[in-house]
Coordinates of C-alpha atoms and ligand atoms in Angstrom, one line a residue:
Chain Q
M238 CA 39.7 -3.7 -8.9
S239 CA 38.9 -0.3 -10.2
D240 CA 35.4 1.0 -9.7
L241 CA 33.0 -0.6 -11.8
N242 CA 31.5 2.8 -13.1
D243 CA 34.9 3.7 -14.1
V244 CA 34.8 0.9 -16.7
Y245 CA 31.1 0.7 -17.5
N246 CA 30.7 4.5 -17.8
D247 CA 28.0 6.2 -19.8
L248 CA 30.3 6.6 -23.1
I249 CA 31.3 2.9 -23.2
M250 CA 27.6 1.7 -22.5
E251 CA 26.4 4.2 -25.1
H252 CA 28.7 2.7 -27.7
S253 CA 28.2 -0.9 -26.7
M254 CA 24.3 -0.8 -26.7
N255 CA 23.7 1.7 -29.6
S256 CA 26.7 2.0 -31.8
Y257 CA 26.2 3.9 -35.1
N258 CA 29.5 2.4 -36.2
K259 CA 27.9 -0.9 -36.2
R260 CA 27.1 -1.3 -40.0
K261 CA 28.3 -2.6 -43.3
I262 CA 30.5 -0.5 -45.6
E263 CA 29.6 -0.7 -49.2
N264 CA 32.7 -1.8 -51.3
A265 CA 35.1 -1.6 -48.5
D266 CA 38.7 -1.9 -49.2
K267 CA 39.8 -4.1 -46.3
T268 CA 37.9 -6.5 -44.2
E269 CA 39.4 -8.5 -41.2
K270 CA 37.9 -10.5 -38.6
G271 CA 38.8 -10.6 -34.9
H272 CA 38.0 -13.4 -32.3
N273 CA 38.3 -13.6 -28.6
P274 CA 37.7 -17.1 -27.4
S275 CA 37.7 -16.6 -23.9
C276 CA 34.6 -14.4 -24.0
G277 CA 33.1 -15.6 -27.4
D278 CA 33.7 -12.0 -28.7
E279 CA 33.5 -11.4 -32.4
I280 CA 34.0 -8.6 -34.8
E281 CA 34.3 -7.9 -38.4
L282 CA 36.1 -4.7 -39.0
Q283 CA 35.9 -2.8 -42.4
L284 CA 38.0 -0.1 -43.9
K285 CA 37.4 2.4 -46.8
M286 CA 40.6 4.3 -47.7
D287 CA 41.2 7.3 -49.6
G288 CA 44.7 7.2 -50.6
N289 CA 46.7 7.3 -47.3
I290 CA 43.6 8.4 -45.2
I291 CA 41.1 6.2 -43.4
E292 CA 38.1 7.6 -44.9
D293 CA 35.4 5.3 -43.2
I294 CA 35.5 2.5 -40.6
A295 CA 32.7 0.5 -39.3
F296 CA 32.1 -3.1 -37.9
T297 CA 29.8 -5.8 -37.3
G298 CA 30.0 -8.4 -34.7
Q299 CA 28.7 -9.6 -31.1
G300 CA 30.2 -10.0 -27.8
C301 CA 30.5 -8.2 -24.4
A302 CA 30.2 -4.4 -23.7
I303 CA 33.9 -3.9 -23.4
S304 CA 34.7 -5.5 -26.8
Q305 CA 31.9 -3.9 -28.7
S306 CA 32.2 -0.4 -27.3
S307 CA 36.1 -0.6 -27.8
T308 CA 35.6 -1.4 -31.4
S309 CA 33.0 1.4 -31.8
I310 CA 35.1 4.0 -30.0
M311 CA 38.3 3.0 -31.9
S312 CA 36.2 3.6 -35.2
D313 CA 35.4 7.0 -34.2
V314 CA 38.9 7.9 -33.1
L315 CA 40.6 6.5 -36.3
R316 CA 38.2 7.8 -39.0
G317 CA 39.9 10.6 -40.9
K318 CA 43.5 9.8 -39.7
T319 CA 46.4 8.8 -41.8
I320 CA 47.9 5.4 -41.6
Q321 CA 50.8 6.6 -39.8
E322 CA 48.7 8.6 -37.4
A323 CA 46.4 5.3 -36.8
K324 CA 49.4 3.1 -36.2
E325 CA 50.7 5.5 -33.5
I326 CA 47.3 5.8 -31.8
V327 CA 46.8 1.8 -31.9
K328 CA 50.3 1.4 -30.3
T329 CA 49.5 3.9 -27.6
F330 CA 46.2 2.3 -26.8
I331 CA 47.8 -1.0 -26.4
D332 CA 50.6 0.2 -24.2
M333 CA 47.9 2.0 -22.1
I334 CA 46.1 -1.1 -21.6
K335 CA 49.4 -3.1 -20.8
R336 CA 50.2 -0.4 -18.4
E337 CA 53.5 0.4 -20.3
T338 CA 52.5 3.9 -21.0
T339 CA 50.8 6.0 -18.2
D340 CA 52.2 9.6 -19.8
E341 CA 49.2 11.8 -19.9
K342 CA 50.4 13.7 -22.7
Q343 CA 51.0 10.5 -25.0
L344 CA 47.5 9.4 -24.0
E345 CA 45.7 12.5 -25.0
K346 CA 45.9 11.5 -28.7
L347 CA 43.7 8.5 -27.9
E348 CA 40.6 11.0 -27.5
D349 CA 37.6 9.2 -26.3
A350 CA 39.5 5.8 -26.2
I351 CA 41.2 6.8 -23.1
A352 CA 37.8 5.8 -21.4
F353 CA 39.4 2.3 -21.3
K354 CA 42.4 3.2 -19.1
N355 CA 41.0 1.3 -16.0
I356 CA 40.6 -2.0 -18.0
A357 CA 44.2 -2.3 -17.2
Y358 CA 43.3 -3.4 -13.8
M359 CA 40.9 -6.0 -14.8
P360 CA 43.2 -8.7 -16.3
A361 CA 40.2 -11.0 -17.3
R362 CA 38.9 -8.3 -19.5
V363 CA 42.1 -7.0 -21.2
K364 CA 41.7 -9.3 -24.1
C365 CA 37.9 -7.8 -24.6
A366 CA 39.2 -4.2 -24.8
L367 CA 42.2 -5.1 -27.2
L368 CA 40.3 -7.3 -29.7
A369 CA 39.6 -4.5 -32.1
W370 CA 42.9 -2.8 -31.8
H371 CA 44.7 -6.1 -32.5
T372 CA 42.5 -6.7 -35.5
I373 CA 43.1 -3.3 -37.1
E374 CA 46.9 -3.6 -36.6
K375 CA 46.7 -6.4 -39.2
M376 CA 45.1 -4.0 -41.7
L377 CA 47.3 -0.9 -41.4
Chain O
M13 CA 20.7 -31.6 10.7
I14 CA 23.8 -29.6 10.3
S15 CA 23.4 -26.2 8.6
A16 CA 25.2 -24.8 5.6
E17 CA 26.2 -21.8 8.0
E18 CA 27.8 -24.3 10.3
I19 CA 29.5 -26.3 7.4
K20 CA 31.0 -22.8 5.9
K21 CA 32.8 -22.2 9.2
D22 CA 35.3 -24.9 8.1
F23 CA 36.2 -23.0 5.1
L24 CA 38.5 -20.3 6.0
I25 CA 38.7 -18.7 2.5
L26 CA 34.8 -18.2 2.6
K27 CA 35.0 -16.7 6.1
D28 CA 37.7 -14.4 5.5
N29 CA 36.8 -13.1 2.0
N30 CA 32.9 -12.4 2.6
I31 CA 32.4 -13.7 -0.8
A32 CA 29.4 -15.7 -2.1
Y33 CA 31.2 -18.4 -3.9
L34 CA 29.1 -19.9 -6.5
D35 CA 31.7 -21.6 -8.6
S36 CA 32.1 -24.9 -6.9
G37 CA 31.4 -26.5 -10.3
A38 CA 34.8 -25.3 -11.5
T39 CA 36.5 -26.2 -8.3
S40 CA 35.3 -26.4 -4.7
Q41 CA 36.7 -24.7 -1.7
K42 CA 38.7 -27.0 1.0
P43 CA 37.7 -27.4 4.6
K44 CA 40.2 -27.0 7.2
Q45 CA 40.2 -30.8 8.2
V46 CA 41.4 -31.7 4.5
L47 CA 44.2 -29.0 4.7
E48 CA 45.2 -30.4 8.1
A49 CA 45.4 -33.9 6.8
V50 CA 47.6 -32.9 3.9
E51 CA 49.9 -30.8 6.2
K52 CA 50.0 -33.6 8.8
Y53 CA 51.2 -36.1 6.0
Y54 CA 54.0 -33.6 4.9
N55 CA 54.9 -33.1 8.5
T56 CA 55.1 -36.7 9.7
A57 CA 55.0 -39.2 6.7
N58 CA 56.5 -37.7 3.4
A59 CA 59.0 -39.7 1.5
N60 CA 58.9 -41.0 -2.2
P61 CA 56.6 -44.0 -1.9
Y62 CA 57.8 -47.4 -3.1
R63 CA 61.2 -46.2 -3.7
G64 CA 62.8 -46.0 -0.2
T65 CA 63.8 -48.9 2.1
Y66 CA 63.6 -46.7 5.4
K67 CA 60.6 -46.1 7.6
L68 CA 59.4 -42.9 6.1
S69 CA 59.2 -44.2 2.6
E70 CA 57.3 -47.1 4.0
S71 CA 54.9 -44.7 5.9
A72 CA 54.4 -42.9 2.6
T73 CA 53.6 -46.1 0.7
Q74 CA 51.2 -47.1 3.3
E75 CA 49.2 -43.9 3.4
Y76 CA 49.1 -43.9 -0.3
G77 CA 47.7 -47.5 -0.2
R78 CA 45.3 -46.5 2.5
A79 CA 44.0 -43.5 0.5
R80 CA 43.4 -45.9 -2.4
E81 CA 41.4 -48.1 -0.2
V82 CA 39.3 -45.3 0.9
V83 CA 38.5 -44.4 -2.3
A84 CA 37.7 -48.0 -3.4
K85 CA 35.1 -48.3 -0.6
F86 CA 33.6 -44.8 -1.3
I87 CA 32.6 -45.7 -4.7
N88 CA 32.2 -49.5 -3.7
A89 CA 34.9 -50.9 -6.2
K90 CA 35.3 -54.5 -5.8
Y91 CA 39.0 -54.5 -5.8
S92 CA 41.1 -51.3 -4.7
E93 CA 43.5 -52.0 -7.5
E94 CA 40.6 -50.9 -9.7
V95 CA 41.3 -47.3 -8.5
I96 CA 43.9 -45.7 -10.4
F97 CA 45.1 -42.1 -9.2
T98 CA 45.4 -39.5 -11.9
K99 CA 45.8 -35.8 -12.0
N100 CA 42.1 -35.1 -12.7
A101 CA 39.1 -36.3 -14.6
S102 CA 40.7 -35.1 -18.0
E103 CA 43.7 -37.2 -17.5
A104 CA 41.7 -40.3 -16.7
L105 CA 39.5 -39.8 -19.8
N106 CA 42.7 -39.4 -21.9
L107 CA 44.0 -42.6 -20.4
I108 CA 40.9 -44.4 -21.4
A109 CA 40.8 -43.0 -24.9
Y110 CA 44.5 -43.9 -25.5
S111 CA 44.8 -47.1 -23.7
Y112 CA 41.4 -48.6 -24.5
G113 CA 39.8 -46.5 -27.3
L114 CA 43.0 -46.3 -29.7
E115 CA 43.6 -50.0 -29.2
N116 CA 40.1 -51.4 -29.6
I117 CA 38.1 -49.2 -31.8
K118 CA 38.2 -50.4 -35.4
K119 CA 37.0 -48.6 -38.8
D120 CA 33.4 -48.0 -38.9
D121 CA 33.0 -48.7 -35.2
E122 CA 31.0 -46.0 -33.5
I123 CA 31.5 -44.1 -30.3
V124 CA 28.5 -42.6 -28.8
I125 CA 28.5 -39.5 -26.5
S126 CA 26.0 -36.7 -25.4
I127 CA 25.8 -33.1 -27.0
M128 CA 26.3 -32.0 -23.3
E129 CA 29.7 -33.4 -22.9
H130 CA 32.6 -31.3 -21.3
H131 CA 35.4 -31.0 -23.9
S132 CA 37.4 -33.5 -21.7
N133 CA 35.0 -36.3 -22.6
L134 CA 34.8 -35.1 -26.2
V135 CA 37.9 -34.0 -27.8
P136 CA 39.7 -37.4 -26.8
W137 CA 37.2 -39.4 -28.6
Q138 CA 37.5 -37.1 -31.7
K139 CA 41.0 -38.2 -31.7
V140 CA 40.1 -41.9 -31.5
V141 CA 37.5 -41.9 -34.3
K142 CA 39.8 -39.7 -36.5
Q143 CA 43.1 -41.9 -36.0
N144 CA 41.1 -45.1 -36.4
G145 CA 38.5 -44.5 -39.2
A146 CA 35.4 -44.8 -36.7
K147 CA 32.4 -42.6 -36.3
L148 CA 31.5 -40.1 -33.4
K149 CA 27.7 -40.0 -32.7
Y150 CA 25.8 -37.5 -30.4
M151 CA 22.8 -38.2 -28.2
Y152 CA 20.7 -34.7 -28.3
I153 CA 18.7 -33.1 -25.6
N154 CA 14.9 -32.6 -25.7
K155 CA 13.3 -29.3 -24.7
N156 CA 13.7 -30.0 -20.9
Y157 CA 17.5 -30.3 -21.5
E158 CA 17.4 -34.1 -21.0
L159 CA 18.1 -37.1 -22.9
D160 CA 15.0 -39.2 -24.0
L161 CA 15.3 -43.0 -23.6
E162 CA 14.1 -43.2 -27.3
E163 CA 17.2 -40.8 -28.3
I164 CA 19.4 -43.0 -26.2
K165 CA 18.0 -46.2 -27.8
S166 CA 18.3 -44.9 -31.3
K167 CA 21.8 -43.9 -31.2
I168 CA 23.3 -46.9 -29.1
T169 CA 23.3 -49.7 -31.8
K170 CA 25.2 -53.0 -32.5
N171 CA 27.8 -50.7 -34.1
T172 CA 28.6 -48.8 -30.8
K173 CA 31.6 -49.9 -29.0
I174 CA 32.1 -47.1 -26.5
V175 CA 29.3 -45.1 -24.9
A176 CA 31.1 -42.0 -23.0
I177 CA 28.4 -40.1 -21.0
T178 CA 28.5 -37.2 -18.3
H179 CA 26.6 -38.4 -15.3
V180 CA 25.7 -34.7 -14.6
S181 CA 26.0 -31.9 -16.9
N182 CA 28.3 -29.1 -15.9
V183 CA 26.0 -26.4 -17.9
L184 CA 22.6 -27.8 -17.4
G185 CA 22.8 -29.8 -14.1
T186 CA 20.8 -32.4 -15.8
I187 CA 21.3 -35.9 -14.2
N188 CA 21.4 -38.7 -16.9
P189 CA 20.1 -42.1 -16.3
I190 CA 23.5 -43.5 -16.2
K191 CA 22.4 -47.0 -15.1
E192 CA 19.9 -47.5 -17.9
I193 CA 22.5 -46.0 -20.5
A194 CA 24.9 -48.7 -19.1
K195 CA 22.4 -51.3 -19.4
I196 CA 21.5 -50.4 -23.1
A197 CA 25.2 -50.1 -23.9
H198 CA 26.1 -53.6 -22.6
Q199 CA 22.9 -55.0 -24.4
N200 CA 24.7 -53.9 -27.4
G201 CA 28.2 -55.1 -26.6
A202 CA 29.5 -51.6 -26.0
I203 CA 31.3 -50.4 -22.8
V204 CA 30.5 -47.4 -20.9
V205 CA 32.7 -44.5 -19.7
A206 CA 30.9 -42.5 -16.9
D207 CA 32.1 -39.0 -16.4
C208 CA 31.2 -38.5 -12.9
A209 CA 33.1 -35.3 -12.2
Q210 CA 30.0 -33.3 -11.4
S211 CA 28.0 -36.1 -9.6
V212 CA 30.6 -37.7 -7.3
P213 CA 30.6 -34.4 -5.1
H214 CA 27.0 -34.5 -4.5
M215 CA 25.6 -38.2 -4.6
K216 CA 26.6 -41.5 -3.6
I217 CA 28.2 -43.4 -6.5
D218 CA 28.2 -47.2 -6.5
V219 CA 30.3 -48.3 -9.3
Q220 CA 29.0 -51.8 -9.3
D221 CA 25.4 -50.7 -8.9
I222 CA 25.6 -48.4 -12.1
D223 CA 27.7 -51.0 -13.7
A224 CA 29.9 -48.6 -15.8
D225 CA 33.1 -50.1 -17.1
F226 CA 35.0 -46.8 -16.3
V227 CA 34.3 -44.0 -14.1
V228 CA 36.2 -40.8 -13.8
F229 CA 36.1 -37.9 -11.3
S230 CA 38.3 -35.0 -9.9
G231 CA 39.2 -34.4 -6.3
H232 CA 39.3 -30.9 -6.5
K233 CA 35.5 -30.5 -7.2
M234 CA 34.7 -32.6 -4.0
L235 CA 36.8 -30.7 -1.4
A236 CA 40.2 -32.2 -2.0
P237 CA 43.2 -30.4 -3.1
L238 CA 44.1 -29.6 -6.8
G239 CA 46.1 -32.2 -8.8
I240 CA 44.3 -35.6 -7.8
G241 CA 41.8 -37.4 -9.7
V242 CA 40.5 -40.8 -10.0
L243 CA 40.1 -43.5 -12.8
Y244 CA 38.1 -46.5 -11.9
G245 CA 38.0 -49.4 -14.3
K246 CA 36.8 -52.8 -14.1
K247 CA 39.7 -55.0 -13.2
Q248 CA 39.6 -57.4 -16.3
L249 CA 39.5 -54.3 -18.8
L250 CA 42.4 -52.5 -16.8
E251 CA 44.6 -55.7 -16.9
N252 CA 44.1 -56.1 -20.8
M253 CA 45.0 -52.4 -21.5
V254 CA 48.3 -51.0 -22.6
P255 CA 49.9 -48.4 -20.2
F256 CA 49.3 -44.7 -20.9
I257 CA 52.4 -42.9 -19.5
M258 CA 55.7 -44.9 -19.1
G259 CA 58.4 -44.3 -16.5
G260 CA 59.4 -45.4 -13.0
D261 CA 57.2 -47.4 -10.7
M262 CA 55.0 -48.7 -13.6
I263 CA 57.6 -51.3 -14.8
E264 CA 58.4 -54.9 -13.6
Y265 CA 61.7 -55.6 -15.5
V266 CA 63.4 -53.3 -18.1
Y267 CA 65.9 -54.6 -20.5
E268 CA 67.8 -52.7 -23.0
Q269 CA 65.3 -53.1 -25.5
E270 CA 62.2 -54.6 -23.7
T271 CA 60.3 -53.9 -20.6
T272 CA 57.5 -55.8 -18.8
F273 CA 54.9 -53.8 -16.8
A274 CA 53.8 -54.0 -13.2
E275 CA 50.6 -55.1 -12.0
L276 CA 47.5 -53.0 -11.4
P277 CA 47.3 -50.3 -10.2
H278 CA 50.8 -49.4 -10.6
K279 CA 50.9 -50.1 -14.3
F280 CA 48.9 -46.9 -14.8
E281 CA 50.8 -44.7 -12.2
A282 CA 54.1 -43.8 -13.8
G283 CA 56.5 -41.6 -12.0
T284 CA 56.3 -40.1 -8.3
Q285 CA 52.6 -40.0 -7.4
N286 CA 50.8 -37.1 -5.7
V287 CA 50.5 -38.9 -2.2
G288 CA 49.7 -35.6 -0.5
G289 CA 46.7 -35.2 -2.9
A290 CA 45.5 -38.7 -2.3
I291 CA 45.5 -38.2 1.3
G292 CA 43.7 -34.9 0.9
L293 CA 41.1 -36.8 -1.3
A294 CA 40.7 -39.6 1.4
S295 CA 40.3 -36.8 4.0
A296 CA 37.6 -35.2 1.8
I297 CA 35.8 -38.4 1.4
K298 CA 35.7 -38.6 5.1
Y299 CA 34.6 -35.1 5.5
L300 CA 31.6 -35.8 3.1
E301 CA 30.7 -39.1 4.6
N302 CA 30.7 -37.6 8.1
I303 CA 28.0 -35.1 6.9
G304 CA 26.3 -37.8 5.0
F305 CA 25.1 -38.0 1.4
D306 CA 21.3 -37.7 2.5
T307 CA 22.0 -34.5 4.5
I308 CA 24.1 -33.3 1.6
H309 CA 21.2 -33.9 -0.8
K310 CA 18.9 -32.0 1.4
L311 CA 21.1 -29.1 2.0
E312 CA 21.5 -28.8 -1.7
Q313 CA 18.0 -29.4 -2.6
E314 CA 17.1 -26.5 -0.3
I315 CA 19.4 -23.9 -1.6
V316 CA 18.9 -24.7 -5.3
E317 CA 15.2 -24.6 -4.8
Y318 CA 15.5 -21.2 -3.2
A319 CA 17.9 -20.0 -6.0
K320 CA 15.3 -21.1 -8.6
Q321 CA 12.5 -19.5 -6.8
E322 CA 14.3 -16.2 -6.3
L323 CA 15.6 -16.1 -9.9
S324 CA 12.2 -16.8 -11.5
K325 CA 11.0 -13.6 -9.8
L326 CA 13.4 -11.7 -12.1
E327 CA 11.4 -11.7 -15.4
Y328 CA 14.5 -10.5 -17.3
V329 CA 16.4 -13.7 -16.3
E330 CA 16.4 -16.6 -18.7
T331 CA 17.3 -19.9 -17.1
Y332 CA 18.4 -23.4 -18.5
Y333 CA 17.4 -26.4 -16.3
T334 CA 14.9 -29.3 -16.5
P335 CA 11.6 -28.8 -14.7
N336 CA 12.0 -32.3 -13.4
K337 CA 13.5 -31.6 -10.1
E338 CA 14.6 -35.1 -9.5
N339 CA 16.8 -34.9 -12.6
H340 CA 18.5 -31.7 -11.7
C341 CA 21.5 -31.1 -9.5
S342 CA 23.4 -28.1 -8.3
V343 CA 24.0 -26.2 -11.4
I344 CA 21.9 -23.2 -12.7
S345 CA 22.9 -21.6 -16.0
F346 CA 21.2 -18.2 -16.8
N347 CA 21.4 -15.0 -18.8
I348 CA 20.0 -11.7 -18.6
K349 CA 18.5 -10.4 -21.8
G350 CA 20.6 -7.8 -23.5
V351 CA 23.6 -8.2 -20.9
H352 CA 26.7 -10.3 -22.0
P353 CA 27.5 -13.0 -19.7
H354 CA 31.0 -11.7 -19.3
D355 CA 29.9 -8.3 -18.4
L356 CA 27.5 -9.9 -15.9
A357 CA 30.3 -11.8 -14.4
T358 CA 32.4 -8.6 -14.0
I359 CA 29.5 -6.7 -12.4
L360 CA 28.7 -9.6 -10.0
D361 CA 32.4 -9.9 -9.0
S362 CA 32.3 -6.2 -7.9
C363 CA 29.5 -7.4 -5.5
N364 CA 31.5 -10.1 -4.2
V365 CA 29.6 -12.9 -6.1
A366 CA 31.9 -15.4 -7.9
I367 CA 30.1 -17.1 -10.9
R368 CA 31.5 -18.5 -14.1
A369 CA 30.6 -17.0 -17.6
G370 CA 31.3 -18.6 -20.8
D371 CA 30.9 -21.8 -22.8
H372 CA 32.0 -23.8 -19.6
C373 CA 34.1 -26.1 -21.8
A374 CA 31.1 -27.3 -23.7
Q375 CA 31.1 -25.5 -26.9
P376 CA 29.1 -27.9 -28.9
L377 CA 26.2 -27.6 -26.4
I378 CA 26.2 -23.9 -26.1
R379 CA 26.2 -23.8 -30.0
Y380 CA 23.3 -26.6 -30.1
M381 CA 21.4 -24.2 -27.6
N382 CA 21.9 -21.4 -30.0
I383 CA 23.1 -18.9 -27.4
P384 CA 26.6 -17.2 -27.2
A385 CA 27.4 -18.4 -23.6
T386 CA 25.8 -18.6 -20.2
C387 CA 26.5 -17.4 -16.7
R388 CA 26.7 -20.2 -14.4
A389 CA 26.0 -20.5 -10.5
T390 CA 27.0 -23.8 -9.2
F391 CA 26.0 -24.6 -5.4
Y392 CA 27.6 -26.8 -2.7
I393 CA 27.3 -27.7 0.9
Y394 CA 28.5 -24.4 2.2
N395 CA 26.3 -22.2 0.2
T396 CA 23.7 -20.1 2.1
K397 CA 20.6 -18.2 1.4
Q398 CA 22.5 -15.1 1.8
D399 CA 24.7 -16.2 -0.9
V400 CA 21.6 -16.5 -3.4
D401 CA 20.4 -13.1 -1.9
K402 CA 23.7 -11.6 -3.0
L403 CA 23.5 -13.0 -6.4
V404 CA 20.0 -11.6 -6.9
Q405 CA 21.0 -8.3 -5.7
G406 CA 23.9 -8.3 -8.1
L407 CA 21.7 -9.2 -11.2
Q408 CA 19.4 -6.4 -10.3
K409 CA 22.3 -4.0 -10.3
A410 CA 23.7 -5.3 -13.5
Y411 CA 20.0 -5.2 -15.1
N412 CA 19.6 -1.6 -13.9
M413 CA 23.1 -0.7 -15.2
F414 CA 22.4 -1.8 -18.8
S415 CA 18.6 -1.4 -19.2
K416 CA 18.9 2.4 -19.2
F417 CA 21.1 2.1 -22.4
I418 CA 18.2 0.1 -24.1
H419 CA 16.5 2.7 -26.4
Ligands
PLP46 C1 31.5 -32.9 -16.4 C2 33.0 -32.6 -16.4 N1 33.8 -33.5 -17.0 C3 35.2 -33.2 -17.0 C4 35.7 -32.2 -16.1 C5 37.1 -32.0 -16.3 O1 37.7 -32.0 -15.0 P1 39.1 -31.5 -14.7 O2 39.3 -30.2 -15.3 O3 39.3 -31.6 -13.2 O4 40.0 -32.5 -15.4 C6 34.8 -31.2 -15.7 C7 35.3 -30.1 -14.9 O5 35.9 -29.1 -15.4 C8 33.5 -31.3 -15.8 O6 32.5 -30.6 -15.1
ZN47 ZN1 34.7 -9.9 -24.0

């Protein structure tokens, strides 16, 4: 197993405990629920679009630190991106967690979401990290 | 009296991994005596039981029969054919639901269970009531996480045909008054199914004394290998039930369009059986009886009381068990305020402490308690005070990690 502090690092902890992305969007364009029964993690993602661009993204929900921080950090990373860019980032994130991409150059586009890299070595928690990303896949 | 430290030496996995294993409620570890008995069977007596006419097959048949007798004696069954080997408690409960429930439950009949049931003693009954137009009623817990006698009496009525109840809750550790429940059920003309998966490993069960009509448990929670479980049923009930799984060894005569079935216990044991598992179970029973249930009770009482005392010193830990010591057994569920149980389990894992986090296959109970999940430490004969100390250290670490982010 990887070092615990690599996973529960300050960035992840701060996002899980005190996320400014945890809020409702007034007249959102899209809403989608995600659920991870193994942990009981639940999120509801909301998108506000400006044409092709994700103008705002926010979520509500409850669950473990990994699922909640992953959702929050994803919100930061995808805000302001085009749908096409977002799709690529989502794919790269999923590939990283499944250890199908380790190319540093590729991973750069994940910005802060790269903090979850070591979750790949914690099989029991992979679902937590992926919940938000699988949920947004359905919305893009 | 033998000590937990002494017992632990028989469990190589615990010795070699330096792990505080606090998940015996999910499955216990296995002592070398049990593993040796299984190995010996495969090295000296293995063949397909019942089917061969040579010496080895006869030895397999005999060993299997002997294992059944050991189990029958262990639970004080009147006849050894009242003991049916299954894969686990879940399969045994499904057998009862299909072969007894579906056949006997009629429209508007009631099946009574408790809110603390494991899904294995809940989902099969949902199927029975849905299919037959009957009702599933719940007995709820009081603030001590126990079933009140008034609650039991108000739910079990003349309409009740089956009462299916866990003897010990796998989330709360509550010991239910199984004997009184059986009595009340019988007074109302209902039969009783006792899920003893969490009690048989820890206490002497006498099926005639508690007078349950069916009793189920899993070998793997009581030192035996995975894949062997037990259904006990009163002979007269079992004899009148239809088979559950059809196949080899459970028949008498098979014609092109008709079949007659074998006698008990074979009627309920289709296909080649897990003889190695049954021998492992018999060996586990011998191991437990050698220590003795009085000693087991004392050892567990000591460790559980110590754990309760140490946990109560951590003001940020919330626990869920009855204050009545005599109604509580081997399970402590808990939460740390502000820390999700799965994060806690991950952090404890990094401290070499194995506990379980989640709904523990008891979603209706967790929902009723209005919490998202719990962490659960379960204790067995090989757990020492050092295991508890490691748990407490891990909890402190987790609390420190999370509390600095609570603004
Ligand atoms: C109370 C109770 N009933 C039934 C079961 C099911 O046992 P198994 O999974 O071995 O079938 C369990 C254990 O998981 C349990 O704790
Ligand atoms: Zn999770």
